CSV table of C-alpha atoms in Angstrom, one decimal:
chain,number,residue,atom,x,y,z
S,24,MET,CA,49.2,67.6,-21.1
S,25,LYS,CA,52.5,68.1,-22.7
S,26,LYS,CA,53.6,65.7,-20.4
S,27,ILE,CA,52.6,61.9,-21.3
S,28,TYR,CA,53.4,59.8,-17.6
S,29,SER,CA,53.8,56.8,-17.2
S,30,TYR,CA,54.0,54.2,-14.1
S,31,SER,CA,54.5,51.1,-12.8
S,32,LEU,CA,52.7,49.1,-11.2
S,33,SER,CA,52.2,45.8,-10.2
S,34,ALA,CA,48.1,45.2,-11.0
S,35,ALA,CA,47.3,44.0,-14.3
S,36,PHE,CA,45.8,45.1,-17.3
S,37,VAL,CA,42.6,43.2,-19.0
S,38,ALA,CA,43.5,40.2,-21.8
S,39,ALA,CA,41.0,40.9,-24.2
S,40,LEU,CA,39.4,43.9,-24.2
S,41,LEU,CA,34.7,42.9,-24.5
S,42,SER,CA,33.8,43.9,-27.6
S,43,VAL,CA,32.0,47.7,-28.2
S,44,SER,CA,28.6,45.9,-27.7
S,45,SER,CA,30.0,44.1,-24.4
S,46,VAL,CA,29.2,40.8,-26.5
S,47,ALA,CA,32.1,39.3,-26.6
S,48,ASN,CA,32.2,37.5,-22.3
S,49,ALA,CA,35.0,34.7,-23.1
S,50,GLN,CA,38.0,35.1,-21.5
S,51,ASP,CA,41.8,34.6,-22.6
S,52,ASN,CA,43.6,32.6,-20.8
S,53,SER,CA,46.4,32.6,-22.9
S,54,GLU,CA,50.5,34.2,-21.4
S,55,VAL,CA,50.2,38.6,-22.5
S,56,THR,CA,53.1,41.3,-21.6
S,57,VAL,CA,52.0,43.2,-18.9
S,58,LYS,CA,52.4,46.9,-20.0
S,59,ASP,CA,53.4,50.0,-17.6
S,60,ALA,CA,50.6,52.2,-17.8
S,61,ALA,CA,51.0,55.3,-19.7
S,62,VAL,CA,47.9,57.8,-18.6
S,63,ALA,CA,45.3,59.1,-20.4
S,64,THR,CA,46.5,62.7,-21.6
S,65,PHE,CA,45.0,63.3,-24.5
S,66,GLU,CA,47.7,64.7,-25.7
S,67,ASP,CA,48.3,62.1,-28.2
S,68,LEU,CA,45.0,63.2,-30.5
S,69,THR,CA,45.2,65.1,-33.3
S,70,LEU,CA,43.4,68.1,-33.2
S,71,ALA,CA,43.0,71.7,-34.7
S,72,PRO,CA,43.6,75.4,-32.8
S,73,GLU,CA,39.9,75.2,-31.3
S,74,SER,CA,38.8,72.1,-32.3
S,75,HIS,CA,36.5,69.4,-30.7
S,76,TRP,CA,35.7,65.4,-32.2
S,77,ALA,CA,33.0,63.5,-31.4
S,78,GLY,CA,32.6,60.5,-33.9
S,79,PRO,CA,33.2,58.5,-35.0
S,80,ALA,CA,35.5,55.8,-34.5
S,81,ASP,CA,38.3,54.0,-37.6
S,82,ASN,CA,37.2,50.8,-35.6
S,83,ALA,CA,33.3,51.9,-35.2
S,84,VAL,CA,30.6,49.1,-36.0
S,85,GLU,CA,26.8,49.8,-36.5
S,86,VAL,CA,24.9,49.0,-33.1
S,87,GLU,CA,20.8,49.3,-33.4
S,88,GLY,CA,20.2,52.3,-31.3
S,89,SER,CA,16.6,53.5,-29.8
S,90,TRP,CA,13.8,54.8,-31.9
S,91,GLY,CA,14.9,52.5,-34.5
S,92,SER,CA,18.3,54.8,-34.5
S,93,LYS,CA,21.7,53.0,-36.4
S,94,ASN,CA,24.5,53.9,-34.1
S,95,MET,CA,28.3,53.5,-34.7
S,96,VAL,CA,30.5,53.0,-31.7
S,97,GLY,CA,34.0,52.7,-31.5
S,98,THR,CA,36.4,53.6,-29.8
S,99,PHE,CA,39.3,56.0,-29.7
S,100,LYS,CA,42.7,55.7,-27.7
S,101,SER,CA,44.5,57.3,-25.6
S,102,GLY,CA,47.8,56.3,-22.9
S,103,SER,CA,46.9,53.1,-21.1
S,104,TYR,CA,43.0,53.7,-21.6
S,105,GLU,CA,39.8,53.7,-25.3
S,106,PHE,CA,37.4,56.1,-25.0
S,107,VAL,CA,34.1,54.5,-26.2
S,108,ASN,CA,32.0,56.9,-28.6
S,109,SER,CA,29.0,56.7,-30.0
S,110,PHE,CA,28.1,58.6,-33.3
S,111,THR,CA,24.7,58.5,-34.6
S,112,PRO,CA,24.9,59.6,-38.4
S,113,ALA,CA,21.7,59.9,-39.4
S,114,TRP,CA,21.5,62.9,-36.2
S,115,SER,CA,25.0,64.4,-35.9
S,116,SER,CA,24.5,63.5,-32.3
S,117,TRP,CA,26.7,61.6,-30.1
S,118,THR,CA,26.8,60.4,-26.8
S,119,GLY,CA,30.2,58.4,-24.5
S,120,CYS,CA,33.4,60.2,-24.9
S,121,SER,CA,34.3,63.0,-27.4
S,122,TYR,CA,38.1,65.2,-26.9
S,123,SER,CA,38.2,69.2,-27.2
S,124,ASN,CA,40.9,71.3,-27.2
S,125,MET,CA,37.6,74.3,-26.9
S,126,THR,CA,39.1,78.0,-24.7
S,127,ALA,CA,35.9,79.1,-24.6
S,128,THR,CA,34.4,79.1,-21.2
S,129,SER,CA,30.8,80.4,-21.8
S,130,PHE,CA,28.2,78.2,-23.2
S,131,ALA,CA,25.3,79.5,-26.2
S,132,ASP,CA,25.4,77.3,-28.9
S,133,TYR,CA,24.5,73.8,-28.5
S,134,LYS,CA,26.2,72.6,-31.7
S,135,THR,CA,29.2,74.4,-30.4
S,136,ASP,CA,29.4,75.0,-27.0
S,137,GLN,CA,29.5,71.1,-25.7
S,138,TRP,CA,32.5,70.9,-25.8
S,139,ASN,CA,33.5,74.4,-24.1
S,140,SER,CA,35.0,73.0,-20.8
S,141,ALA,CA,34.3,75.3,-17.3
S,142,ALA,CA,38.0,75.8,-17.1
S,143,GLY,CA,39.0,76.3,-21.1
S,144,HIS,CA,41.7,74.2,-20.8
S,145,GLY,CA,43.9,71.5,-20.2
S,146,ALA,CA,44.0,70.1,-17.0
S,147,GLU,CA,47.5,71.7,-16.2
S,148,GLY,CA,48.0,74.4,-18.8
S,149,SER,CA,47.0,71.4,-21.5
S,150,ALA,CA,45.1,71.9,-24.2
S,151,ASN,CA,43.3,69.2,-24.1
S,152,TYR,CA,40.6,67.2,-22.6
S,153,GLY,CA,38.0,64.2,-23.2
S,154,VAL,CA,34.9,65.1,-22.6
S,155,ILE,CA,31.7,62.9,-21.4
S,156,TYR,CA,28.1,63.0,-22.4
S,157,GLY,CA,26.4,60.6,-20.2
S,158,SER,CA,22.6,59.3,-20.2
S,159,SER,CA,20.1,62.4,-18.8
S,160,THR,CA,18.5,58.6,-17.3
S,161,PRO,CA,19.9,59.3,-13.8
S,162,ASN,CA,21.9,57.2,-12.2
S,163,GLU,CA,22.2,54.9,-15.4
S,164,GLN,CA,25.2,53.9,-16.4
S,165,MET,CA,27.5,54.5,-19.3
S,166,GLU,CA,30.8,52.6,-20.5
S,167,ILE,CA,33.4,55.2,-20.9
S,168,ILE,CA,37.0,53.4,-19.6
S,169,LYS,CA,38.4,49.4,-20.7
S,170,VAL,CA,41.5,49.5,-19.1
S,171,VAL,CA,43.6,47.4,-22.4
S,172,ASP,CA,47.9,46.2,-22.6
S,173,GLY,CA,46.9,43.4,-19.3
S,174,ASP,CA,46.0,40.4,-18.7
S,175,ALA,CA,42.7,39.4,-16.9
S,176,GLU,CA,43.1,40.8,-13.3
S,177,GLY,CA,42.6,44.4,-14.3
S,178,ARG,CA,44.5,47.0,-12.9
S,179,ILE,CA,44.0,50.1,-9.9
S,180,ILE,CA,43.2,52.8,-12.1
S,181,LYS,CA,45.4,55.5,-9.2
S,182,GLY,CA,42.5,59.1,-10.4
S,183,MET,CA,41.7,61.7,-13.0
S,184,ASN,CA,41.1,65.0,-13.4
S,185,ILE,CA,38.2,66.5,-13.2
S,186,THR,CA,35.7,69.8,-13.9
S,187,ASN,CA,32.3,70.7,-15.1
S,188,SER,CA,31.5,72.0,-19.1
S,189,ALA,CA,30.6,75.1,-19.9
S,190,TRP,CA,26.5,73.8,-19.8
S,191,THR,CA,26.2,72.3,-17.3
S,192,VAL,CA,27.8,75.9,-15.4
S,193,GLU,CA,25.2,77.6,-17.3
S,194,CYS,CA,22.3,75.4,-16.3
S,195,VAL,CA,23.5,76.1,-12.1
S,196,LYS,CA,23.6,79.1,-13.1
S,197,ASN,CA,21.5,80.5,-15.0
S,198,GLY,CA,19.3,77.5,-15.8
S,199,ASN,CA,19.0,76.5,-19.5
S,200,GLY,CA,16.2,75.3,-21.5
S,201,SER,CA,14.2,72.1,-19.3
S,202,ALA,CA,17.0,73.6,-17.1
S,203,HIS,CA,16.6,75.7,-13.3
S,204,LYS,CA,18.6,77.3,-12.1
S,205,PHE,CA,20.3,76.0,-8.9
S,206,LYS,CA,19.3,77.3,-5.8
S,207,LYS,CA,19.1,75.6,-1.2
S,208,ASP,CA,19.3,72.4,-1.6
S,209,SER,CA,20.4,72.1,-5.5
S,210,TRP,CA,22.4,69.1,-6.0
S,211,PHE,CA,24.1,67.6,-9.0
S,212,LYS,CA,26.5,65.0,-9.3
S,213,VAL,CA,29.0,62.0,-11.5
S,214,THR,CA,29.2,58.6,-10.4
S,215,PHE,CA,32.2,56.4,-11.6
S,216,THR,CA,31.2,52.7,-10.8
S,217,GLY,CA,34.7,50.2,-12.0
S,218,VAL,CA,33.7,46.8,-13.3
S,219,LYS,CA,35.7,44.5,-12.0
S,220,ALA,CA,36.8,41.1,-14.4
S,221,ASP,CA,34.5,38.9,-11.8
S,222,LYS,CA,31.6,41.5,-13.0
S,223,SER,CA,31.0,43.2,-9.2
S,224,THR,CA,31.5,47.0,-9.2
S,225,ALA,CA,32.5,49.8,-7.3
S,226,SER,CA,31.5,53.8,-7.5
S,227,VAL,CA,32.9,56.3,-6.3
S,228,ASP,CA,30.6,59.7,-6.4
S,229,TYR,CA,31.8,63.6,-7.0
S,230,TYR,CA,29.4,66.9,-6.9
S,231,LEU,CA,29.6,69.2,-10.0
S,232,ALA,CA,28.0,70.9,-8.1
S,233,ASP,CA,26.1,71.2,-4.4
S,234,TYR,CA,24.0,73.8,-2.4
S,235,ARG,CA,23.0,72.0,-0.1
S,236,SER,CA,24.9,73.7,3.2
S,237,THR,CA,22.5,75.8,5.1
S,238,ASN,CA,25.7,78.4,5.0
S,239,GLU,CA,25.2,79.8,0.4
S,240,ALA,CA,28.8,80.7,1.6
S,241,ASP,CA,29.6,76.9,0.6
S,242,TRP,CA,27.5,76.2,-2.1
S,243,THR,CA,30.4,75.4,-5.0
S,244,CYS,CA,30.1,74.5,-8.6
S,245,LEU,CA,33.2,72.8,-10.1
S,246,THR,CA,35.3,75.3,-12.4
S,247,ASP,CA,38.6,73.8,-12.1
S,248,TRP,CA,40.9,72.3,-12.7
S,249,THR,CA,40.1,69.1,-9.2
S,250,TRP,CA,41.3,64.9,-8.6
S,251,VAL,CA,39.7,62.7,-7.9
S,252,ASP,CA,40.6,59.7,-6.4
S,253,LEU,CA,39.6,56.3,-8.0
S,254,SER,CA,41.8,54.2,-5.9
S,255,SER,CA,39.4,52.8,-3.5
S,256,LEU,CA,37.5,51.3,-6.3
S,257,GLY,CA,39.8,48.8,-7.1
S,258,LYS,CA,41.2,46.4,-9.8
S,259,VAL,CA,38.8,46.8,-13.0
S,260,VAL,CA,39.0,46.2,-16.0
S,261,SER,CA,36.5,48.6,-17.0
S,262,LEU,CA,35.3,52.4,-15.7
S,263,ASN,CA,31.3,54.0,-16.2
S,264,VAL,CA,29.2,56.7,-15.5
S,265,SER,CA,27.0,58.3,-14.5
S,266,PHE,CA,24.5,61.1,-13.0
S,267,ASP,CA,22.4,61.7,-10.6
S,268,GLY,CA,20.6,65.5,-8.9
S,269,THR,CA,17.9,67.4,-7.5
S,270,ASP,CA,17.2,68.3,-11.4
S,271,LYS,CA,14.5,65.6,-12.8
S,272,GLY,CA,12.1,66.2,-15.4
S,273,SER,CA,9.1,64.2,-17.8
S,274,TYR,CA,12.6,62.7,-19.4
S,275,GLY,CA,15.1,62.3,-16.4
S,276,LEU,CA,17.2,65.0,-15.5
S,277,ASN,CA,17.6,68.0,-16.6
S,278,THR,CA,20.4,69.2,-15.8
S,279,SER,CA,23.0,68.7,-18.8
S,280,CYS,CA,25.2,65.6,-18.6
S,281,TYR,CA,28.3,66.2,-19.4
S,282,VAL,CA,31.5,66.1,-17.1
S,283,CYS,CA,35.5,67.0,-19.0
S,284,ILE,CA,38.2,64.6,-17.7
S,285,ASP,CA,41.9,64.3,-18.0
S,286,ASN,CA,45.3,62.5,-17.0
S,287,VAL,CA,42.7,59.4,-16.5
S,288,GLY,CA,45.3,56.9,-13.9
S,289,CYS,CA,47.2,59.5,-13.0
S,290,GLU,CA,48.3,60.0,-9.3
S,291,LYS,CA,47.7,63.4,-7.1
S,292,ASN,CA,51.2,65.1,-7.3
S,293,VAL,CA,51.2,64.4,-11.3
S,294,SER,CA,53.5,67.7,-11.5
S,295,THR,CA,54.2,71.7,-9.5
S,296,GLY,CA,52.2,73.2,-12.0
S,297,ILE,CA,49.5,76.0,-10.2
S,298,THR,CA,46.2,73.8,-10.6
S,299,ALA,CA,48.3,70.4,-8.7
S,300,ASN,CA,49.3,72.6,-6.8
S,301,LYS,CA,45.9,74.6,-5.2
S,302,TRP,CA,44.6,70.8,-5.2
S,303,ASN,CA,47.2,69.0,-2.8
S,304,SER,CA,48.2,71.6,-0.6
S,305,VAL,CA,44.5,71.0,0.7
S,306,GLU,CA,44.1,68.8,3.9
S,307,LEU,CA,41.0,67.0,2.5
S,308,ARG,CA,38.6,66.6,5.6
S,309,GLU,CA,34.8,65.8,6.3
S,310,VAL,CA,33.3,69.1,5.4
S,311,ALA,CA,28.9,68.1,5.5
S,312,ARG,CA,27.8,65.6,6.5
S,313,TYR,CA,24.5,63.3,5.4
S,314,THR,CA,21.9,60.6,5.9
S,315,ILE,CA,20.6,58.4,2.9
S,316,ASP,CA,18.5,60.5,1.7
S,317,GLY,CA,20.5,63.5,1.6
S,318,LYS,CA,19.1,65.2,5.4
S,319,ARG,CA,21.8,67.2,6.6
S,320,ILE,CA,23.0,65.9,10.1
S,321,SER,CA,25.3,67.0,12.4
S,322,ALA,CA,26.8,63.6,14.2
S,323,PRO,CA,27.1,60.4,13.0
S,324,GLN,CA,23.8,58.0,12.6
S,325,LYS,CA,23.1,55.3,12.7
S,326,GLY,CA,23.2,53.4,9.0
S,327,ILE,CA,24.6,55.1,5.7
S,328,ASN,CA,25.5,57.8,6.2
S,329,ILE,CA,27.4,60.2,3.1
S,330,ILE,CA,30.3,62.8,3.5
S,331,ARG,CA,31.1,65.0,1.9
S,332,MET,CA,35.3,65.4,1.8
S,333,SER,CA,36.5,69.2,1.0
S,334,ASP,CA,37.8,67.6,-2.1
S,335,GLY,CA,34.2,67.0,-3.4
S,336,SER,CA,34.1,64.5,-3.1
S,337,THR,CA,31.7,61.8,-1.2
S,338,ARG,CA,32.1,58.9,0.8
S,339,LYS,CA,29.9,55.9,2.4
S,340,VAL,CA,30.3,54.5,5.8
S,341,VAL,CA,28.3,52.3,8.2
S,342,VAL,CA,27.4,54.2,11.2
S,343,LYS,CA,26.2,51.0,13.9
């Protein structure tokens, strides 16, 4: 983003961050000054043209990882949020959140193209954007975002812009390596789970690719930036990310578990840009309804119904 947005909100941020290794649980009851929330645009992070950053963070500490690896786990900050990054020097690999300004929208080489977005730029035509690489274990949550500059009550994250990575699109449309090209009934989603100060949680799902419709014209794979409403999570102190989908193998999901993010904490009407107007002008409506086990239904059915909205988001409702 080229502009830094801030909003005056009555809800408060956490008083003290959890440690990167999530071992600090003591509550800070001291008086703090709550600051206005600044949207994380990633434009306050420096990158050379056509480049990316994937760790390790300046504040990284060594953490014992799986398979005997030593991971350097830390955070970087944009706006009023910190983003968790885990870098493994021995393998030159990373998980969590990185950031990029790559403009290519294709995927061919893992070593360079995993930071390419499907859109080729940040939201609203900006340069920088975040790239999340999560766990391939279905529904395994990974802490990605921490809210800062506030007290222990947490704050409502209004929403954020998201799009697919170029690698995910390649998996969906063509298949790649162990990933299979999508066909009818295939789907891939990201779940944002808000963690409250009392450790309770709430979640919002978004289908990054959805081929469940009987009408092929309704099959979707996100390639533009769109806004996801996270306000239903309520006040949170951190945000976890997980993935799930139909293409699974012996080691979990075959579809690459990436999603690109921008403008974390923004409201829907952040500007009058073309991208924002495209999505803001569409009236939100129900486009499909499913049972909890994924069977499409034509009318409300007793129990939990999963409703897919016209913006790609989903809602869980209980029909009595």
